[in-house]
Amino acid sequence: MLEAPNRRPARFITFEGGEGVGKSTQVRRLLNNLGDRDIEAVRTREPGGTPKAEAIRSFILQGRSEEWGAGAEAVLFAAARLDHVNQLIAPNLAKGTWVISDRFCDSTRAYQGLTGGVNDGLIDALENLALDGHVPDLTIVLDMDPALAFKRVEQRAVEDGLQLTGDRFEKEELDWHQRLRENFLDIAANNPDRCVVLSAEQGEEKLEAAIWEVVSGRFPELQTGPVQ
Ligand code: T5A
């Protein structure tokens, strides 16, 4: 009789938080750390991750959906997520590849739901529809003062030689971003088994080490040194 391969389950990890807190930076660093341990992983993002979802991303972030209101935007984010889950997240997890996503469903709950005023019933229904059971195994919530995060975003624009124009959500007022921060913390408090909050005000290397401690503590297959 053929024996099934003794493969460990692939893990699904998401990063969440406000604008410019360092999610993309830490997603890249986590991918490198997993690669050093010979763990196959893909990096993805929301909104986006697949061609159809990237098209929805451009539409929303250019501000073209703003006049439709937060409810319609929540539906658009969910449509993008449905494709992302079906075409990228589920197939990769099924073949044993870890998936690390820069934002996922908590962003819709925080931005459109708790901060944008869309009711819980709609947010819950959209989440059930788009996730189809693909709840993250771990969510790292990066937390920092939004005023400091904006300074980083400004600095990045200067370094990249770009003008800071502010996309659909970056241009909201500071007190809106303060509420957003509180709302991410509330989501984490309501999901203590899945979410871990880390201060993003520390330097990149220290934060990377703190994230690795959480990830390797959570998943026992990582508790060996890097492959030489
Ligand atoms: N949205 C998204 C919704 O409203 N609903 C949803 O359902 C979803 C999925 C996405 C927008 O869409 C909204 C949320 C967003 O407004 P985006 O461009 O992906 O837009 O926006 P962000 O996710 O905010 O991405 P950013 O690139 O702006 O921020 P990151 O990824 O958090 O930050 P990062 O890593 O690019 O770092 C920013 C700068 O800081 C430096 C970096 O070098 C960079 O210059 N940096 C640090 N500096 C000092 N110390 C550290 N620890 C640092 N870490 C990074």
PDB file of N, CA and C in Angstrom, residues 152-220:
ATOM      1  N   ARG A 152       7.776  58.380   7.857  1.00  0.00           N
ATOM      2  CA  ARG A 152       8.508  57.355   7.092  1.00  0.00           C
ATOM      3  C   ARG A 152       8.077  57.355   5.627  1.00  0.00           C
ATOM      4  N   VAL A 153       6.764  57.480   5.411  1.00  0.00           N
ATOM      5  CA  VAL A 153       6.261  57.459   4.030  1.00  0.00           C
ATOM      6  C   VAL A 153       6.801  58.675   3.261  1.00  0.00           C
ATOM      7  N   GLU A 154       6.838  59.829   3.957  1.00  0.00           N
ATOM      8  CA  GLU A 154       7.390  61.046   3.316  1.00  0.00           C
ATOM      9  C   GLU A 154       8.857  60.845   2.964  1.00  0.00           C
ATOM     10  N   GLN A 155       9.590  60.264   3.922  1.00  0.00           N
ATOM     11  CA  GLN A 155      11.023  60.026   3.719  1.00  0.00           C
ATOM     12  C   GLN A 155      11.239  59.080   2.525  1.00  0.00           C
ATOM     13  N   ARG A 156      10.377  58.046   2.436  1.00  0.00           N
ATOM     14  CA  ARG A 156      10.487  57.092   1.316  1.00  0.00           C
ATOM     15  C   ARG A 156      10.259  57.819  -0.013  1.00  0.00           C
ATOM     16  N   ALA A 157       9.279  58.724  -0.041  1.00  0.00           N
ATOM     17  CA  ALA A 157       9.003  59.460  -1.280  1.00  0.00           C
ATOM     18  C   ALA A 157      10.216  60.310  -1.666  1.00  0.00           C
ATOM     19  N   VAL A 158      10.858  60.943  -0.657  1.00  0.00           N
ATOM     20  CA  VAL A 158      12.040  61.766  -0.937  1.00  0.00           C
ATOM     21  C   VAL A 158      13.144  60.881  -1.509  1.00  0.00           C
ATOM     22  N   GLU A 159      13.376  59.722  -0.837  1.00  0.00           N
ATOM     23  CA  GLU A 159      14.451  58.833  -1.294  1.00  0.00           C
ATOM     24  C   GLU A 159      14.183  58.307  -2.695  1.00  0.00           C
ATOM     25  N   ASP A 160      12.894  58.058  -3.008  1.00  0.00           N
ATOM     26  CA  ASP A 160      12.556  57.522  -4.339  1.00  0.00           C
ATOM     27  C   ASP A 160      12.405  58.627  -5.377  1.00  0.00           C
ATOM     28  N   GLY A 161      12.569  59.879  -4.948  1.00  0.00           N
ATOM     29  CA  GLY A 161      12.425  61.004  -5.878  1.00  0.00           C
ATOM     30  C   GLY A 161      10.997  61.174  -6.378  1.00  0.00           C
ATOM     31  N   LEU A 162      10.015  60.772  -5.559  1.00  0.00           N
ATOM     32  CA  LEU A 162       8.610  60.865  -5.979  1.00  0.00           C
ATOM     33  C   LEU A 162       7.906  61.968  -5.200  1.00  0.00           C
ATOM     34  N   GLN A 163       6.854  62.497  -5.805  1.00  0.00           N
ATOM     35  CA  GLN A 163       6.042  63.473  -5.090  1.00  0.00           C
ATOM     36  C   GLN A 163       5.006  62.703  -4.278  1.00  0.00           C
ATOM     37  N   LEU A 164       4.802  63.100  -3.015  1.00  0.00           N
ATOM     38  CA  LEU A 164       3.824  62.400  -2.175  1.00  0.00           C
ATOM     39  C   LEU A 164       2.426  62.937  -2.489  1.00  0.00           C
ATOM     40  N   THR A 165       1.625  62.117  -3.203  1.00  0.00           N
ATOM     41  CA  THR A 165       0.305  62.599  -3.598  1.00  0.00           C
ATOM     42  C   THR A 165      -0.783  62.102  -2.640  1.00  0.00           C
ATOM     43  N   GLY A 166      -0.572  60.910  -2.048  1.00  0.00           N
ATOM     44  CA  GLY A 166      -1.584  60.351  -1.148  1.00  0.00           C
ATOM     45  C   GLY A 166      -2.649  59.618  -1.944  1.00  0.00           C
ATOM     46  N   ASP A 167      -2.740  58.285  -1.760  1.00  0.00           N
ATOM     47  CA  ASP A 167      -3.752  57.528  -2.494  1.00  0.00           C
ATOM     48  C   ASP A 167      -5.090  57.661  -1.772  1.00  0.00           C
ATOM     49  N   ARG A 168      -6.041  56.835  -2.174  1.00  0.00           N
ATOM     50  CA  ARG A 168      -7.414  56.919  -1.668  1.00  0.00           C
ATOM     51  C   ARG A 168      -7.483  57.056  -0.143  1.00  0.00           C
ATOM     52  N   PHE A 169      -6.650  56.302   0.609  1.00  0.00           N
ATOM     53  CA  PHE A 169      -6.774  56.309   2.074  1.00  0.00           C
ATOM     54  C   PHE A 169      -5.676  57.128   2.757  1.00  0.00           C
ATOM     55  N   GLU A 170      -4.506  57.234   2.087  1.00  0.00           N
ATOM     56  CA  GLU A 170      -3.409  57.995   2.708  1.00  0.00           C
ATOM     57  C   GLU A 170      -3.805  59.450   2.939  1.00  0.00           C
ATOM     58  N   LYS A 171      -4.733  59.963   2.123  1.00  0.00           N
ATOM     59  CA  LYS A 171      -5.053  61.390   2.241  1.00  0.00           C
ATOM     60  C   LYS A 171      -6.067  61.697   3.348  1.00  0.00           C
ATOM     61  N   GLU A 172      -6.556  60.659   4.058  1.00  0.00           N
ATOM     62  CA  GLU A 172      -7.476  60.913   5.181  1.00  0.00           C
ATOM     63  C   GLU A 172      -6.739  61.664   6.301  1.00  0.00           C
ATOM     64  N   GLU A 173      -7.492  62.375   7.165  1.00  0.00           N
ATOM     65  CA  GLU A 173      -6.894  63.168   8.248  1.00  0.00           C
ATOM     66  C   GLU A 173      -6.243  62.276   9.304  1.00  0.00           C
ATOM     67  N   LEU A 174      -5.335  62.903  10.088  1.00  0.00           N
ATOM     68  CA  LEU A 174      -4.596  62.143  11.099  1.00  0.00           C
ATOM     69  C   LEU A 174      -5.522  61.484  12.129  1.00  0.00           C
ATOM     70  N   ASP A 175      -6.598  62.177  12.546  1.00  0.00           N
ATOM     71  CA  ASP A 175      -7.454  61.557  13.578  1.00  0.00           C
ATOM     72  C   ASP A 175      -8.184  60.329  13.014  1.00  0.00           C
ATOM     73  N   TRP A 176      -8.414  60.286  11.711  1.00  0.00           N
ATOM     74  CA  TRP A 176      -8.998  59.100  11.057  1.00  0.00           C
ATOM     75  C   TRP A 176      -8.004  57.932  11.195  1.00  0.00           C
ATOM     76  N   HIS A 177      -6.716  58.237  10.994  1.00  0.00           N
ATOM     77  CA  HIS A 177      -5.692  57.186  11.103  1.00  0.00           C
ATOM     78  C   HIS A 177      -5.479  56.753  12.559  1.00  0.00           C
ATOM     79  N   GLN A 178      -5.708  57.697  13.496  1.00  0.00           N
ATOM     80  CA  GLN A 178      -5.620  57.310  14.920  1.00  0.00           C
ATOM     81  C   GLN A 178      -6.730  56.318  15.248  1.00  0.00           C
ATOM     82  N   ARG A 179      -7.934  56.581  14.710  1.00  0.00           N
ATOM     83  CA  ARG A 179      -9.060  55.650  14.945  1.00  0.00           C
ATOM     84  C   ARG A 179      -8.773  54.304  14.292  1.00  0.00           C
ATOM     85  N   LEU A 180      -8.201  54.372  13.107  1.00  0.00           N
ATOM     86  CA  LEU A 180      -7.850  53.133  12.394  1.00  0.00           C
ATOM     87  C   LEU A 180      -6.897  52.284  13.249  1.00  0.00           C
ATOM     88  N   ARG A 181      -5.912  52.962  13.837  1.00  0.00           N
ATOM     89  CA  ARG A 181      -4.955  52.255  14.698  1.00  0.00           C
ATOM     90  C   ARG A 181      -5.691  51.543  15.836  1.00  0.00           C
ATOM     91  N   GLU A 182      -6.593  52.276  16.511  1.00  0.00           N
ATOM     92  CA  GLU A 182      -7.357  51.678  17.626  1.00  0.00           C
ATOM     93  C   GLU A 182      -8.187  50.496  17.128  1.00  0.00           C
ATOM     94  N   ASN A 183      -8.724  50.627  15.927  1.00  0.00           N
ATOM     95  CA  ASN A 183      -9.586  49.557  15.401  1.00  0.00           C
ATOM     96  C   ASN A 183      -8.795  48.289  15.091  1.00  0.00           C
ATOM     97  N   PHE A 184      -7.560  48.434  14.587  1.00  0.00           N
ATOM     98  CA  PHE A 184      -6.722  47.239  14.396  1.00  0.00           C
ATOM     99  C   PHE A 184      -6.428  46.583  15.756  1.00  0.00           C
ATOM    100  N   LEU A 185      -6.190  47.422  16.776  1.00  0.00           N
ATOM    101  CA  LEU A 185      -5.906  46.856  18.107  1.00  0.00           C
ATOM    102  C   LEU A 185      -7.132  46.116  18.650  1.00  0.00           C
ATOM    103  N   ASP A 186      -8.328  46.649  18.377  1.00  0.00           N
ATOM    104  CA  ASP A 186      -9.563  45.970  18.819  1.00  0.00           C
ATOM    105  C   ASP A 186      -9.722  44.622  18.107  1.00  0.00           C
ATOM    106  N   ILE A 187      -9.437  44.602  16.791  1.00  0.00           N
ATOM    107  CA  ILE A 187      -9.544  43.338  16.045  1.00  0.00           C
ATOM    108  C   ILE A 187      -8.591  42.305  16.656  1.00  0.00           C
ATOM    109  N   ALA A 188      -7.369  42.750  16.966  1.00  0.00           N
ATOM    110  CA  ALA A 188      -6.385  41.827  17.557  1.00  0.00           C
ATOM    111  C   ALA A 188      -6.882  41.325  18.918  1.00  0.00           C
ATOM    112  N   ALA A 189      -7.446  42.231  19.713  1.00  0.00           N
ATOM    113  CA  ALA A 189      -7.926  41.836  21.044  1.00  0.00           C
ATOM    114  C   ALA A 189      -9.086  40.842  20.938  1.00  0.00           C
ATOM    115  N   ASN A 190      -9.875  40.968  19.875  1.00  0.00           N
ATOM    116  CA  ASN A 190     -11.012  40.050  19.695  1.00  0.00           C
ATOM    117  C   ASN A 190     -10.617  38.719  19.081  1.00  0.00           C
ATOM    118  N   ASN A 191      -9.373  38.625  18.600  1.00  0.00           N
ATOM    119  CA  ASN A 191      -8.905  37.378  17.958  1.00  0.00           C
ATOM    120  C   ASN A 191      -7.544  36.980  18.541  1.00  0.00           C
ATOM    121  N   PRO A 192      -7.499  36.758  19.868  1.00  0.00           N
ATOM    122  CA  PRO A 192      -6.194  36.577  20.517  1.00  0.00           C
ATOM    123  C   PRO A 192      -5.454  35.314  20.074  1.00  0.00           C
ATOM    124  N   ASP A 193      -6.164  34.313  19.587  1.00  0.00           N
ATOM    125  CA  ASP A 193      -5.465  33.091  19.162  1.00  0.00           C
ATOM    126  C   ASP A 193      -4.764  33.283  17.818  1.00  0.00           C
ATOM    127  N   ARG A 194      -5.284  34.184  17.015  1.00  0.00           N
ATOM    128  CA  ARG A 194      -4.729  34.375  15.665  1.00  0.00           C
ATOM    129  C   ARG A 194      -3.788  35.568  15.573  1.00  0.00           C
ATOM    130  N   CYS A 195      -4.067  36.632  16.324  1.00  0.00           N
ATOM    131  CA  CYS A 195      -3.343  37.897  16.123  1.00  0.00           C
ATOM    132  C   CYS A 195      -2.292  38.152  17.198  1.00  0.00           C
ATOM    133  N   VAL A 196      -1.154  38.689  16.756  1.00  0.00           N
ATOM    134  CA  VAL A 196      -0.120  39.148  17.687  1.00  0.00           C
ATOM    135  C   VAL A 196       0.218  40.587  17.310  1.00  0.00           C
ATOM    136  N   VAL A 197       0.210  41.471  18.301  1.00  0.00           N
ATOM    137  CA  VAL A 197       0.518  42.885  18.052  1.00  0.00           C
ATOM    138  C   VAL A 197       1.976  43.139  18.418  1.00  0.00           C
ATOM    139  N   LEU A 198       2.702  43.789  17.506  1.00  0.00           N
ATOM    140  CA  LEU A 198       4.097  44.149  17.787  1.00  0.00           C
ATOM    141  C   LEU A 198       4.291  45.636  17.521  1.00  0.00           C
ATOM    142  N   SER A 199       5.131  46.268  18.317  1.00  0.00           N
ATOM    143  CA  SER A 199       5.409  47.690  18.073  1.00  0.00           C
ATOM    144  C   SER A 199       6.257  47.822  16.825  1.00  0.00           C
ATOM    145  N   ALA A 200       5.785  48.658  15.888  1.00  0.00           N
ATOM    146  CA  ALA A 200       6.523  48.890  14.643  1.00  0.00           C
ATOM    147  C   ALA A 200       7.414  50.109  14.766  1.00  0.00           C
ATOM    148  N   GLU A 201       7.506  50.661  15.988  1.00  0.00           N
ATOM    149  CA  GLU A 201       8.337  51.860  16.170  1.00  0.00           C
ATOM    150  C   GLU A 201       9.797  51.483  16.392  1.00  0.00           C
ATOM    151  N   GLN A 202      10.084  50.176  16.538  1.00  0.00           N
ATOM    152  CA  GLN A 202      11.471  49.745  16.683  1.00  0.00           C
ATOM    153  C   GLN A 202      12.123  49.632  15.304  1.00  0.00           C
ATOM    154  N   GLY A 203      13.458  49.552  15.281  1.00  0.00           N
ATOM    155  CA  GLY A 203      14.191  49.472  14.018  1.00  0.00           C
ATOM    156  C   GLY A 203      13.864  48.193  13.247  1.00  0.00           C
ATOM    157  N   GLU A 204      14.199  48.206  11.956  1.00  0.00           N
ATOM    158  CA  GLU A 204      13.830  47.079  11.081  1.00  0.00           C
ATOM    159  C   GLU A 204      14.359  45.739  11.570  1.00  0.00           C
ATOM    160  N   GLU A 205      15.655  45.710  11.993  1.00  0.00           N
ATOM    161  CA  GLU A 205      16.255  44.417  12.394  1.00  0.00           C
ATOM    162  C   GLU A 205      15.626  43.911  13.696  1.00  0.00           C
ATOM    163  N   LYS A 206      15.415  44.829  14.636  1.00  0.00           N
ATOM    164  CA  LYS A 206      14.818  44.400  15.921  1.00  0.00           C
ATOM    165  C   LYS A 206      13.410  43.871  15.688  1.00  0.00           C
ATOM    166  N   LEU A 207      12.669  44.560  14.822  1.00  0.00           N
ATOM    167  CA  LEU A 207      11.300  44.108  14.537  1.00  0.00           C
ATOM    168  C   LEU A 207      11.318  42.763  13.814  1.00  0.00           C
ATOM    169  N   GLU A 208      12.257  42.613  12.887  1.00  0.00           N
ATOM    170  CA  GLU A 208      12.385  41.330  12.180  1.00  0.00           C
ATOM    171  C   GLU A 208      12.623  40.195  13.186  1.00  0.00           C
ATOM    172  N   ALA A 209      13.511  40.454  14.183  1.00  0.00           N
ATOM    173  CA  ALA A 209      13.815  39.426  15.187  1.00  0.00           C
ATOM    174  C   ALA A 209      12.570  39.121  16.024  1.00  0.00           C
ATOM    175  N   ALA A 210      11.812  40.170  16.368  1.00  0.00           N
ATOM    176  CA  ALA A 210      10.602  39.963  17.181  1.00  0.00           C
ATOM    177  C   ALA A 210       9.573  39.142  16.392  1.00  0.00           C
ATOM    178  N   ILE A 211       9.467  39.414  15.099  1.00  0.00           N
ATOM    179  CA  ILE A 211       8.513  38.667  14.263  1.00  0.00           C
ATOM    180  C   ILE A 211       8.963  37.215  14.150  1.00  0.00           C
ATOM    181  N   TRP A 212      10.277  37.014  13.975  1.00  0.00           N
ATOM    182  CA  TRP A 212      10.749  35.632  13.850  1.00  0.00           C
ATOM    183  C   TRP A 212      10.490  34.849  15.135  1.00  0.00           C
ATOM    184  N   GLU A 213      10.646  35.515  16.269  1.00  0.00           N
ATOM    185  CA  GLU A 213      10.390  34.839  17.552  1.00  0.00           C
ATOM    186  C   GLU A 213       8.930  34.367  17.609  1.00  0.00           C
ATOM    187  N   VAL A 214       8.021  35.239  17.163  1.00  0.00           N
ATOM    188  CA  VAL A 214       6.592  34.878  17.175  1.00  0.00           C
ATOM    189  C   VAL A 214       6.322  33.733  16.190  1.00  0.00           C
ATOM    190  N   VAL A 215       6.838  33.869  14.966  1.00  0.00           N
ATOM    191  CA  VAL A 215       6.525  32.882  13.919  1.00  0.00           C
ATOM    192  C   VAL A 215       7.144  31.520  14.279  1.00  0.00           C
ATOM    193  N   SER A 216       8.397  31.523  14.696  1.00  0.00           N
ATOM    194  CA  SER A 216       9.047  30.235  14.979  1.00  0.00           C
ATOM    195  C   SER A 216       8.479  29.616  16.256  1.00  0.00           C
ATOM    196  N   GLY A 217       8.017  30.476  17.184  1.00  0.00           N
ATOM    197  CA  GLY A 217       7.372  29.949  18.394  1.00  0.00           C
ATOM    198  C   GLY A 217       6.040  29.290  18.061  1.00  0.00           C
ATOM    199  N   ARG A 218       5.365  29.816  17.045  1.00  0.00           N
ATOM    200  CA  ARG A 218       4.034  29.320  16.691  1.00  0.00           C
ATOM    201  C   ARG A 218       4.098  28.016  15.898  1.00  0.00           C
ATOM    202  N   PHE A 219       5.134  27.893  15.037  1.00  0.00           N
ATOM    203  CA  PHE A 219       5.191  26.745  14.126  1.00  0.00           C
ATOM    204  C   PHE A 219       6.447  25.920  14.416  1.00  0.00           C
ATOM    205  N   PRO A 220       6.282  24.757  15.041  1.00  0.00           N
ATOM    206  CA  PRO A 220       7.423  23.985  15.530  1.00  0.00           C
ATOM    207  C   PRO A 220       8.396  23.551  14.433  1.00  0.00           C
TER     208      PRO A 220
END
